[in-house]
mmCIF file with all atom_site columns, C-alpha atoms in Angstrom:
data_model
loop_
_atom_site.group_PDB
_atom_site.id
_atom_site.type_symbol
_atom_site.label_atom_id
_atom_site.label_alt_id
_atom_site.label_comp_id
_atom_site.label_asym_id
_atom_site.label_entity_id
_atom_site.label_seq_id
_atom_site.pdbx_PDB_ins_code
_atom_site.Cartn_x
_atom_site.Cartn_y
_atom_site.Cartn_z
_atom_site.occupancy
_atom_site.B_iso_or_equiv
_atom_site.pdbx_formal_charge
_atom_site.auth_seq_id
_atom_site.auth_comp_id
_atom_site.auth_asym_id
_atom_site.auth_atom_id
_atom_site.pdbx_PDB_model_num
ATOM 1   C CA . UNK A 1 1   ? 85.859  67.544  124.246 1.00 0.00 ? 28  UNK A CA 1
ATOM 2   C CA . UNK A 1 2   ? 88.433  66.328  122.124 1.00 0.00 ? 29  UNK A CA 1
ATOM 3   C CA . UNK A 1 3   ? 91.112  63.774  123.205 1.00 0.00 ? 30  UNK A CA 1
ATOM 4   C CA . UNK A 1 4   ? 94.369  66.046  124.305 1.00 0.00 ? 31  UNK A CA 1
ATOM 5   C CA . UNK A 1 5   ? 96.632  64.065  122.295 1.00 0.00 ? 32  UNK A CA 1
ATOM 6   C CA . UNK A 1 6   ? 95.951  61.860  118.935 1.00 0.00 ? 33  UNK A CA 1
ATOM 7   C CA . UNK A 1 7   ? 99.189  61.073  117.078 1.00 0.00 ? 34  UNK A CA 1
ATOM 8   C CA . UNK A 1 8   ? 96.959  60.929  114.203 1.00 0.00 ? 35  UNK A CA 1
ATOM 9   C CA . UNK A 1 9   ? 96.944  64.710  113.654 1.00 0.00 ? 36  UNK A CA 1
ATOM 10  C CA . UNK A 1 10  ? 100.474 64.569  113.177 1.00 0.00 ? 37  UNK A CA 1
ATOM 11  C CA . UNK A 1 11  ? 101.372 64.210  109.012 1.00 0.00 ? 38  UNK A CA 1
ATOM 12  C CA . UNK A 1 12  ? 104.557 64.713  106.650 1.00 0.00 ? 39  UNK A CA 1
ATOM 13  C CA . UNK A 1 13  ? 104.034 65.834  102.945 1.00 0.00 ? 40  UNK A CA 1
ATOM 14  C CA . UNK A 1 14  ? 104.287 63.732  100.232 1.00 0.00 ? 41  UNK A CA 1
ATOM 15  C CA . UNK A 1 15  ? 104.487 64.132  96.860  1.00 0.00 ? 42  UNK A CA 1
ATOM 16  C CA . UNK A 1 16  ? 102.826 62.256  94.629  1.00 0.00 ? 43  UNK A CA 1
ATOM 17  C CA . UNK A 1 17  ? 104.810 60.691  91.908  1.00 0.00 ? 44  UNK A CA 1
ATOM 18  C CA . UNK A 1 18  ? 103.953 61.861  88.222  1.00 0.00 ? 45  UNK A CA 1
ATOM 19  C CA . UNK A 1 19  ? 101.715 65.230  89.659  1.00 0.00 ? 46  UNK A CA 1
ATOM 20  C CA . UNK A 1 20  ? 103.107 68.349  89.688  1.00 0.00 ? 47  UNK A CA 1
ATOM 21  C CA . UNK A 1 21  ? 103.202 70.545  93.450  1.00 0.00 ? 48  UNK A CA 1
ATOM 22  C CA . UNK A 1 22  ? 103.762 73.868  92.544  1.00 0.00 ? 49  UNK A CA 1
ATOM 23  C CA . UNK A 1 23  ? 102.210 75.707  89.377  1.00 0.00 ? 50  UNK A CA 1
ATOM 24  C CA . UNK A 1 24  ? 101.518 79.701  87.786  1.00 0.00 ? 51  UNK A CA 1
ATOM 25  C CA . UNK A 1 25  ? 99.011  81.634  86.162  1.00 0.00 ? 52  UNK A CA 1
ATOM 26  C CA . UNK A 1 26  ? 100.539 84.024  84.420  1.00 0.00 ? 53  UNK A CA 1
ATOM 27  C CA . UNK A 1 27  ? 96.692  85.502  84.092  1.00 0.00 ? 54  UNK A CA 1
ATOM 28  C CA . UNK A 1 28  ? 95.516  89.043  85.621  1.00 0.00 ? 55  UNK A CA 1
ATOM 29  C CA . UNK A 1 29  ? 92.643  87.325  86.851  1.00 0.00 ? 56  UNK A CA 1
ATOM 30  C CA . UNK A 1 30  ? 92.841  84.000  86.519  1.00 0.00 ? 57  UNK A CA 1
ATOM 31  C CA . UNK A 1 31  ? 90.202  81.375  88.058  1.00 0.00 ? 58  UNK A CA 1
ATOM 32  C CA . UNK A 1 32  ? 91.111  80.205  91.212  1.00 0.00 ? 59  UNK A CA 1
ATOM 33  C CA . UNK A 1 33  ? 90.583  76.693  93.049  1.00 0.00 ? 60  UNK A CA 1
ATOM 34  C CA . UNK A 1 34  ? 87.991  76.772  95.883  1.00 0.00 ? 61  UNK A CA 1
ATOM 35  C CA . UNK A 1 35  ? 88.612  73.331  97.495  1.00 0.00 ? 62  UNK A CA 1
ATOM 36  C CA . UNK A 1 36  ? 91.206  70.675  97.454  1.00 0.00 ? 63  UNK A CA 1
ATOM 37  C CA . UNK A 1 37  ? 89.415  67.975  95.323  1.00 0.00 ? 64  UNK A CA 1
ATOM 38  C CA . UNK A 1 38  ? 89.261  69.441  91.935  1.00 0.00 ? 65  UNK A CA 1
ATOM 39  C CA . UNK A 1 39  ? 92.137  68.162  89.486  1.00 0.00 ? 66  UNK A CA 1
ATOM 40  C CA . UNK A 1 40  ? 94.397  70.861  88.484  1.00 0.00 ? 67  UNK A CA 1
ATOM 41  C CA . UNK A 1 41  ? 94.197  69.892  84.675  1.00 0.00 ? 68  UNK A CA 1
ATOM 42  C CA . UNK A 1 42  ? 90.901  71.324  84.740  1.00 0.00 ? 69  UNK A CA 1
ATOM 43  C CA . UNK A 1 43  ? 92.123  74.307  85.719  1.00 0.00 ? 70  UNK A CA 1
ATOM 44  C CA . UNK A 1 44  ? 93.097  75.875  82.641  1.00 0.00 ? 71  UNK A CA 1
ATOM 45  C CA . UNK A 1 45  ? 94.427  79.226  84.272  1.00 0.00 ? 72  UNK A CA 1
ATOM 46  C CA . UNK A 1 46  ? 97.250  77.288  85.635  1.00 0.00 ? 73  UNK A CA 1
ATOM 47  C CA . UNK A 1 47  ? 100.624 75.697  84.514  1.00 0.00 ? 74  UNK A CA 1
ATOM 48  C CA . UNK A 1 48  ? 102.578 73.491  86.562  1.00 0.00 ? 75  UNK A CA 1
ATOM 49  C CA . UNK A 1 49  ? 106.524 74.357  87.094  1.00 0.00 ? 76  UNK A CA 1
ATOM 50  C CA . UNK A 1 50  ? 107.661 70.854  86.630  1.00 0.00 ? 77  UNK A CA 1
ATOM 51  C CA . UNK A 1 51  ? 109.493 68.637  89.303  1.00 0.00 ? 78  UNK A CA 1
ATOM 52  C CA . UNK A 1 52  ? 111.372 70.382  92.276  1.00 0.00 ? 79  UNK A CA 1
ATOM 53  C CA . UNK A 1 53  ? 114.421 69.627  94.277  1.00 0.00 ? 80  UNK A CA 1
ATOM 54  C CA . UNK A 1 54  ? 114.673 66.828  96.802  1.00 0.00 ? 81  UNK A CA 1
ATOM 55  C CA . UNK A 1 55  ? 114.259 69.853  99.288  1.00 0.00 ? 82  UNK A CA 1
ATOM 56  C CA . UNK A 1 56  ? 110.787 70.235  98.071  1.00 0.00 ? 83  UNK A CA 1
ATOM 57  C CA . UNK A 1 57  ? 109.647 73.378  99.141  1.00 0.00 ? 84  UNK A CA 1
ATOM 58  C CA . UNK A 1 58  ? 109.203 75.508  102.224 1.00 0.00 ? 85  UNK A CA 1
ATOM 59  C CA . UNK A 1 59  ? 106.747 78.199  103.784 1.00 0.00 ? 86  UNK A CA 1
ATOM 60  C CA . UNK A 1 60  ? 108.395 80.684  106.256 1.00 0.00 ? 87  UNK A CA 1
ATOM 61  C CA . UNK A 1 61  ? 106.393 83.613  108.016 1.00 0.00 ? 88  UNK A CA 1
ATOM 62  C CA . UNK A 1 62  ? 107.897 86.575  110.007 1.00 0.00 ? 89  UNK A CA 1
ATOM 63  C CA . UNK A 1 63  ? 106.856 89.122  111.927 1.00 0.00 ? 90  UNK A CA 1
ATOM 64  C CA . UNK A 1 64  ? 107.964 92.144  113.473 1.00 0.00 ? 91  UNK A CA 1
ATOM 65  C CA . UNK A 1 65  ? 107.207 94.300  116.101 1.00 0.00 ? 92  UNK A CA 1
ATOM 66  C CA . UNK A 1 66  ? 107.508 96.657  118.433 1.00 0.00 ? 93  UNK A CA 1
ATOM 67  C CA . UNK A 1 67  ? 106.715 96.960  122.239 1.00 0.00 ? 94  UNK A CA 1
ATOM 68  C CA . UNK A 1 68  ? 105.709 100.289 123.729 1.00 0.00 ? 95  UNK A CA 1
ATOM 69  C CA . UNK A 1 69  ? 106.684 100.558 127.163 1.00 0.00 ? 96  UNK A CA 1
ATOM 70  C CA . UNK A 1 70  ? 105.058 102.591 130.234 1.00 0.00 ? 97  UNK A CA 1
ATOM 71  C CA . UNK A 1 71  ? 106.799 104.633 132.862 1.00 0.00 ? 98  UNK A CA 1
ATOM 72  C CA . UNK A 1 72  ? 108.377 101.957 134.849 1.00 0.00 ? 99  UNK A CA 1
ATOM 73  C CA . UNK A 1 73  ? 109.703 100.316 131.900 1.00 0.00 ? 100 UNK A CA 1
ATOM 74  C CA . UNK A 1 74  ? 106.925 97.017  131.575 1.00 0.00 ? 101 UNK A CA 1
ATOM 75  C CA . UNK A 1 75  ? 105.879 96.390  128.232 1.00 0.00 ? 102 UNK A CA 1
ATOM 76  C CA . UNK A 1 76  ? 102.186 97.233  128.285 1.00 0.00 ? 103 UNK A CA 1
ATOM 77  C CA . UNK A 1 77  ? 101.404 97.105  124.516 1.00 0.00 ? 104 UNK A CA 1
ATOM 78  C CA . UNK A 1 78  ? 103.004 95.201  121.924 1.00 0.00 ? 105 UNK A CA 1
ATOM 79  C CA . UNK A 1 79  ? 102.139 96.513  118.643 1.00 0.00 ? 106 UNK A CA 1
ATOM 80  C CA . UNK A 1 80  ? 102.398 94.153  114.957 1.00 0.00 ? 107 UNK A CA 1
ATOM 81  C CA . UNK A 1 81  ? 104.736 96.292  112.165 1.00 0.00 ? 108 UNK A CA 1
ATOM 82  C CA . UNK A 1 82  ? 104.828 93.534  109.082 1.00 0.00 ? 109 UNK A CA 1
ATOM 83  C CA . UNK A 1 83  ? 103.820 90.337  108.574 1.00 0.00 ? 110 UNK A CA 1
ATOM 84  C CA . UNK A 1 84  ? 105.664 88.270  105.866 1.00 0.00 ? 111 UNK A CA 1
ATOM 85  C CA . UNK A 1 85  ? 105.043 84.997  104.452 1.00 0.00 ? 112 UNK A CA 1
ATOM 86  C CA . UNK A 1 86  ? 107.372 83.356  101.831 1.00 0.00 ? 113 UNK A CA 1
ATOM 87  C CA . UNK A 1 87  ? 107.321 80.479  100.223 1.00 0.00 ? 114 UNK A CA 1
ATOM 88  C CA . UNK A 1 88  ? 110.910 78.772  99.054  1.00 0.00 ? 115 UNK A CA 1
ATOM 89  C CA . UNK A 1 89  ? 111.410 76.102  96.175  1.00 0.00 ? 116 UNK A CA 1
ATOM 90  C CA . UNK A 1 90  ? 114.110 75.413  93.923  1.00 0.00 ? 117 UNK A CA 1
ATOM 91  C CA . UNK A 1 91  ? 112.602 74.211  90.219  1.00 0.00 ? 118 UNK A CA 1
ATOM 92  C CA . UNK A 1 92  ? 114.692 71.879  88.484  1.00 0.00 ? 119 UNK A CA 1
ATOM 93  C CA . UNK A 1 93  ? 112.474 71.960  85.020  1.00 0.00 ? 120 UNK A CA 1
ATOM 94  C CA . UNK A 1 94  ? 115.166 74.978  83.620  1.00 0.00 ? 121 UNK A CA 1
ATOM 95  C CA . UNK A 1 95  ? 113.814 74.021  80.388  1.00 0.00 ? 122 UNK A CA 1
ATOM 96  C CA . UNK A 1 96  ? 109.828 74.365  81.160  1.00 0.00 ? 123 UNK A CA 1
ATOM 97  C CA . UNK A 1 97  ? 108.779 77.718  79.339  1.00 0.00 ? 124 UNK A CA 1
ATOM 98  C CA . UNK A 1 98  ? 107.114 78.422  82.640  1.00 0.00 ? 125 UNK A CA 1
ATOM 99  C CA . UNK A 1 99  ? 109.540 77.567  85.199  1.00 0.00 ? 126 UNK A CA 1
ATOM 100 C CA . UNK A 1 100 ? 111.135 80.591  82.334  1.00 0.00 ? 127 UNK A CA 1
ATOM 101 C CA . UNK A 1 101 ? 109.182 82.990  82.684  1.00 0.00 ? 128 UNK A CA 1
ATOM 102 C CA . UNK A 1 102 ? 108.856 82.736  86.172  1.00 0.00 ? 129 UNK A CA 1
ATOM 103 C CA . UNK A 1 103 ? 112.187 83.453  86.848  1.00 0.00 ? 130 UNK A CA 1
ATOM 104 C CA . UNK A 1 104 ? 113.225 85.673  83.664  1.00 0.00 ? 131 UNK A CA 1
ATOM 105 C CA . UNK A 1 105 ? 109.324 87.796  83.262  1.00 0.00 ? 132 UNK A CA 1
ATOM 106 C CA . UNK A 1 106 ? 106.524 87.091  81.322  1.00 0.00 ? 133 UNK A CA 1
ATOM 107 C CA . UNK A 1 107 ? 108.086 88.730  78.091  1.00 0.00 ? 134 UNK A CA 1
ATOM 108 C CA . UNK A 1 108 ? 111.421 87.704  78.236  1.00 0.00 ? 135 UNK A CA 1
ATOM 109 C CA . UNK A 1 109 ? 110.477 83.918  77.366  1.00 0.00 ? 136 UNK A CA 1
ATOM 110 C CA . UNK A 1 110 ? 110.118 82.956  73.585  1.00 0.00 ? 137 UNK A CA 1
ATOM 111 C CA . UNK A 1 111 ? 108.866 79.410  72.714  1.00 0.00 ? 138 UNK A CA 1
ATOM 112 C CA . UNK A 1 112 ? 107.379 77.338  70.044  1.00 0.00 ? 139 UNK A CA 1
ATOM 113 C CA . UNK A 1 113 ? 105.963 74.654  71.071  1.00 0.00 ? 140 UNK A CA 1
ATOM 114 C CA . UNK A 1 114 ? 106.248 74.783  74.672  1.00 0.00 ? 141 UNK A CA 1
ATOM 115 C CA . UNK A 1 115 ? 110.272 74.410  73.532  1.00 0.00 ? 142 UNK A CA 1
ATOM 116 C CA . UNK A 1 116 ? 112.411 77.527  74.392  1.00 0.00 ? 143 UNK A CA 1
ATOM 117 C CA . UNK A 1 117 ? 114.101 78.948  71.785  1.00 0.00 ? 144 UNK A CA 1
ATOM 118 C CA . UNK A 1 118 ? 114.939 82.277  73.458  1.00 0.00 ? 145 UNK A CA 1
ATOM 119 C CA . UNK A 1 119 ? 115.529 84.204  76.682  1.00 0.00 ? 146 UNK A CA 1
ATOM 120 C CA . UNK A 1 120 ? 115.932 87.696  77.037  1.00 0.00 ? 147 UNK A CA 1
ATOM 121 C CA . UNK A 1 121 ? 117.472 88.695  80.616  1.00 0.00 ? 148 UNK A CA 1
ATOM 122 C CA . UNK A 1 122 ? 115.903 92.080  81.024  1.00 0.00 ? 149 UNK A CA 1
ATOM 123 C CA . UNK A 1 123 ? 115.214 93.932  84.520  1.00 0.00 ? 150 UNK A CA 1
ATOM 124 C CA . UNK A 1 124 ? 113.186 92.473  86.924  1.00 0.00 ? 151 UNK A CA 1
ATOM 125 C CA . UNK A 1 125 ? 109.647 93.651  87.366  1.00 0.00 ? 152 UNK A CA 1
ATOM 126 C CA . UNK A 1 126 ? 108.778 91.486  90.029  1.00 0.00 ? 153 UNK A CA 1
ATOM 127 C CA . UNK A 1 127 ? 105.261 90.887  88.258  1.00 0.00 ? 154 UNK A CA 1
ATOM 128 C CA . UNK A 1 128 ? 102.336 89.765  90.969  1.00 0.00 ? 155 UNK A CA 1
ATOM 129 C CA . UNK A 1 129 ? 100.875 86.188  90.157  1.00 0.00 ? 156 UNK A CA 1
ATOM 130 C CA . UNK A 1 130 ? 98.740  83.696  91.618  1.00 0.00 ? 157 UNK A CA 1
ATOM 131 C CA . UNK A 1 131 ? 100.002 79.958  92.432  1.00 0.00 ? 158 UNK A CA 1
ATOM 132 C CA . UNK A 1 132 ? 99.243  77.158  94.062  1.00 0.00 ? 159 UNK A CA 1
ATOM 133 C CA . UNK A 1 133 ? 100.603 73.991  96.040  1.00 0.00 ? 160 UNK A CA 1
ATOM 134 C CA . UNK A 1 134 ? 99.048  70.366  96.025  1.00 0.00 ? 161 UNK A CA 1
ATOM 135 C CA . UNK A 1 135 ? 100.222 67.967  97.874  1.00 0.00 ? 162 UNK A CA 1
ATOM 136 C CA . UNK A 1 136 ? 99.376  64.846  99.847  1.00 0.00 ? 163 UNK A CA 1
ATOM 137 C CA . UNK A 1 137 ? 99.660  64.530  103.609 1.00 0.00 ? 164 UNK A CA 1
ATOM 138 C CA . UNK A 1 138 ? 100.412 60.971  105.115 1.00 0.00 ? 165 UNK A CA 1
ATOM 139 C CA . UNK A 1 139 ? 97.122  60.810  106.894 1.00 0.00 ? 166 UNK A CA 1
ATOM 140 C CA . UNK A 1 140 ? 95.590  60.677  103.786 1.00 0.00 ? 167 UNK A CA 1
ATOM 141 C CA . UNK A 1 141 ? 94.462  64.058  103.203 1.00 0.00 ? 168 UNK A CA 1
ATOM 142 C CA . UNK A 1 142 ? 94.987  66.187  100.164 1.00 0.00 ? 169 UNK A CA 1
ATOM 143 C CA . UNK A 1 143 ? 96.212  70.030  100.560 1.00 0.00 ? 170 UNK A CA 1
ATOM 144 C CA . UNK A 1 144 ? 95.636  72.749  98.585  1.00 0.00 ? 171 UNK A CA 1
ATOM 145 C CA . UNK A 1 145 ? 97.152  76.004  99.396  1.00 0.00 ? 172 UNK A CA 1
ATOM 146 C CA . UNK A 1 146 ? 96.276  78.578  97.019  1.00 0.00 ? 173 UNK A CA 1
ATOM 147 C CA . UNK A 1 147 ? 98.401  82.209  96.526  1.00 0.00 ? 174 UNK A CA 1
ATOM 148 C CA . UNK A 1 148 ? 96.391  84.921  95.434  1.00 0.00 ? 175 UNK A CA 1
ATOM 149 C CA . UNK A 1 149 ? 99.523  87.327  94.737  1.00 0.00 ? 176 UNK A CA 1
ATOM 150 C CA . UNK A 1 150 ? 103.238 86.086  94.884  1.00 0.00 ? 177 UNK A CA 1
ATOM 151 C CA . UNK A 1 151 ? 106.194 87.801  93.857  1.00 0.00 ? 178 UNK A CA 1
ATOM 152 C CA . UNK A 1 152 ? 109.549 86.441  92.926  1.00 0.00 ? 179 UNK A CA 1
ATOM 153 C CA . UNK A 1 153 ? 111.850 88.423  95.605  1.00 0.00 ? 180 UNK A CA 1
ATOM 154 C CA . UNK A 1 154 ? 114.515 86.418  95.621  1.00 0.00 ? 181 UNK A CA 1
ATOM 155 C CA . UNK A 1 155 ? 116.829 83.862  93.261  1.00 0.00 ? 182 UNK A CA 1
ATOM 156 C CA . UNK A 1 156 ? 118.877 81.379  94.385  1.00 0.00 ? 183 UNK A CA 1
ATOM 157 C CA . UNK A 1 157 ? 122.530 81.047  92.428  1.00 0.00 ? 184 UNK A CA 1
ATOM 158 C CA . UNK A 1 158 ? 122.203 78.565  89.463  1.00 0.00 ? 185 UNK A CA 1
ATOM 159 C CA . UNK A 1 159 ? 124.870 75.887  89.640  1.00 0.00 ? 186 UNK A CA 1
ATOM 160 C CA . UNK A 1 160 ? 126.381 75.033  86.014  1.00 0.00 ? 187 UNK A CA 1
ATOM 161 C CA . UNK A 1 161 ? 128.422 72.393  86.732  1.00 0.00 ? 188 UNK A CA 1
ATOM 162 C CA . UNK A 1 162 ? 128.873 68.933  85.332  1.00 0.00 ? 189 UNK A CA 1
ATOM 163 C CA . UNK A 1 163 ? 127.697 66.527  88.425  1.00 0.00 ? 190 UNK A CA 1
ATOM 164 C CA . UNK A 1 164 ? 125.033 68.933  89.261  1.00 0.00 ? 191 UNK A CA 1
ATOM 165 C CA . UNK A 1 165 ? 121.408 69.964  87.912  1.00 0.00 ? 192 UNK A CA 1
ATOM 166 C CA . UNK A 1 166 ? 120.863 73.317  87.005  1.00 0.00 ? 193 UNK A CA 1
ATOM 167 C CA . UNK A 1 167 ? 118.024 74.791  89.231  1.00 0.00 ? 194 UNK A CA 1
ATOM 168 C CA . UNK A 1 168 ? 115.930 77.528  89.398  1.00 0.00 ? 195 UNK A CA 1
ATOM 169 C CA . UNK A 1 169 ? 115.998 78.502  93.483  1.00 0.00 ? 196 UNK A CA 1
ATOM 170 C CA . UNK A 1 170 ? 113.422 81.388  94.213  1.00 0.00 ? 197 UNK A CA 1
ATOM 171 C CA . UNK A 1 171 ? 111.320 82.938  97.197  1.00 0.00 ? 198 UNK A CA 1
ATOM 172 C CA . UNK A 1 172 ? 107.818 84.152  96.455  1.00 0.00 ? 199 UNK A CA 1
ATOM 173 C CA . UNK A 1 173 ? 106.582 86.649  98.728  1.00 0.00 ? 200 UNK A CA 1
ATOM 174 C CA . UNK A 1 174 ? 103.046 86.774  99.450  1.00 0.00 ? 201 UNK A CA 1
ATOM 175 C CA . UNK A 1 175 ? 101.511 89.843  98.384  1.00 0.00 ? 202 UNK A CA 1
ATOM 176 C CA . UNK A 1 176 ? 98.285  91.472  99.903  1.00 0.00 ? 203 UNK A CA 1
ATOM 177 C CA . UNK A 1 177 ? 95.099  91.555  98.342  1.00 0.00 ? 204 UNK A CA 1
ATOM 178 C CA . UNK A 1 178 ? 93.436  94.487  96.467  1.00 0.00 ? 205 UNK A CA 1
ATOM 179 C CA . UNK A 1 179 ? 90.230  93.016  98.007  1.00 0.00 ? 206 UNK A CA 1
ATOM 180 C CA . UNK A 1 180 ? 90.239  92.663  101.069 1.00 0.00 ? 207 UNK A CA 1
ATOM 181 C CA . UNK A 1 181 ? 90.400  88.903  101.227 1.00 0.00 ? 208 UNK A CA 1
ATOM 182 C CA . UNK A 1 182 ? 92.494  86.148  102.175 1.00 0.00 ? 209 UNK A CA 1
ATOM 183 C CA . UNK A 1 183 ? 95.998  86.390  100.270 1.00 0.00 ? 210 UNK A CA 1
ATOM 184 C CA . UNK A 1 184 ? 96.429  82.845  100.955 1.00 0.00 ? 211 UNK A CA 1
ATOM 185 C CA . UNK A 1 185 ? 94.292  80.077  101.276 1.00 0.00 ? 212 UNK A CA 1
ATOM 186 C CA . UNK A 1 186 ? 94.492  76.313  102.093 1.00 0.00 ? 213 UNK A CA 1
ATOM 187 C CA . UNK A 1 187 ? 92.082  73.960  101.461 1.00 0.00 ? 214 UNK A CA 1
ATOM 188 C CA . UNK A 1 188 ? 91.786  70.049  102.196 1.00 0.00 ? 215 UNK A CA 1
ATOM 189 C CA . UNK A 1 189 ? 90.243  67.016  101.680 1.00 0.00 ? 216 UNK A CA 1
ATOM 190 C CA . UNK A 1 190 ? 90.096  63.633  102.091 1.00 0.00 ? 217 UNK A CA 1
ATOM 191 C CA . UNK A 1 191 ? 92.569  61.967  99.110  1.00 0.00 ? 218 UNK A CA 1
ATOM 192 C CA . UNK A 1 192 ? 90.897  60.311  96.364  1.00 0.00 ? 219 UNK A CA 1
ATOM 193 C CA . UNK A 1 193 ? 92.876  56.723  95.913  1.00 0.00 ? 220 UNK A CA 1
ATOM 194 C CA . UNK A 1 194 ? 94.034  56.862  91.966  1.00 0.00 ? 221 UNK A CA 1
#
C-alpha cells in the first residue's frame, strides 16, 4: 500500500530557459509525440509559438449538468451535459509567423523568411489544430501534454502601449476526436539533465 502522504508528489512547473512550452502544427495530420522524452526539434510537424507571458499558461475544465429528481424531490440521477477543457496563454512572440497565424488563420499570414511582411485580418474560421505543451516539473519529471484538436475561441485585447509588450492572449478549446480517441494526452518522464 502506498504511504498516505509523500510531499514528494507535490510539483510546480517550470520552464526551462531557452525551450519553447507551447507549439502548432498547422498540418491536417500531422505526426504526433507518443511519450515525453523525444526532443521537439525532431518533430518536424510542429512549430513552437515563442516565449509566453510571466503568467505562463493555464488549463481550465468545466462541466455541466443536470440532476433529475424523483417524486419527493431527492436527486436520484445526475446526468453529464458538456465537458470543456481550455487551455489559456498569452504569446508575447507578435512577430513569430506562427504565433500569426495562430491568431489571424493560416492564410492571412505572409512571410519571407520566417519575417512577416503581411497580415490580412479576415473572418475567423476557427481552424482545428493539434499542439502541444512541454514543460518541466520540480520533481524532476518532464511533461508532455499533447492536443489532438484545439481551437482558438477566444482573444485576449492586445495592449499597444509604450511601457507594455504587445501580446497575443488566446483560449484554445479542446476539440473532440473524429476517432474515437483521447483528445488530449499527457505523457511523462523522468528529465534528461542537459
Amino acid at each position: 500500500m502506498a504511504a498516505e502522504l509523500n510531499a514528494k508528489q507535490a510539483t510546480a512547473s517550470i520552464p526551462v530557459v531557452g525551450r519553447g512550452i507551447f507549439y502548432v502544427s498547422f498540418k491536417e495530420n500531422p505526426t504526433l509525440p507518443t511519450n515525453a522524452t523525444a526532443d521537439m526539434s525532431t518533430l518536424t510537424d510542429f512549430e513552437s509559438l515563442g516565449e509566453l507571458s510571466d503568467g505562463g499558461f493555464s488549463e481550465s475544465r468545466s462541466v455541466s449538468s443536470t440532476d433529475h429528481k424523483g417524486a419527493h424531490g431527492t436527486i436520484i440521477m445526475t446526468t453529464i451535459d458538456s465537458d470543456t477543457t481550455k487551455y489559456k496563454a498569452s504569446f508575447l512572440e507578435v512577430s513569430r509567423a506562427a504565433v500569426a497565424k495562430l491568431r489571424y488563420g493560416d492564410g492571412s499570414v505572409k512571410e519571407t523568411a520566417g519575417d512577416i511582411t503581411q497580415i490580412n485580418q479576415e473572418p475567423y474560421k476557427g481552424t482545428p489544430h493539434a499542439f502541444v505543451i512541454d514543460e518541466e516539473e520540480s520533481d524532476g519529471h518532464k511533461r508532455r501534454t499533447v492536443i489532438k484538436r484545439g481551437v482558438v475561441s477566444a482573444f485576449d485585447e492586445v495592449p499597444h502601449k509604450r511601457d507594455e509588450l504587445m501580446a497575443y492572449g488566446m483560449d484554445i478549446t479542446v476539440n473532440d476526436t473524429d476517432d474515437g480517441s483521447p483528445a488530449v494526452v499527457t505523457y511523462r518522464a523522468k528529465a534528461v539533465s542537459a
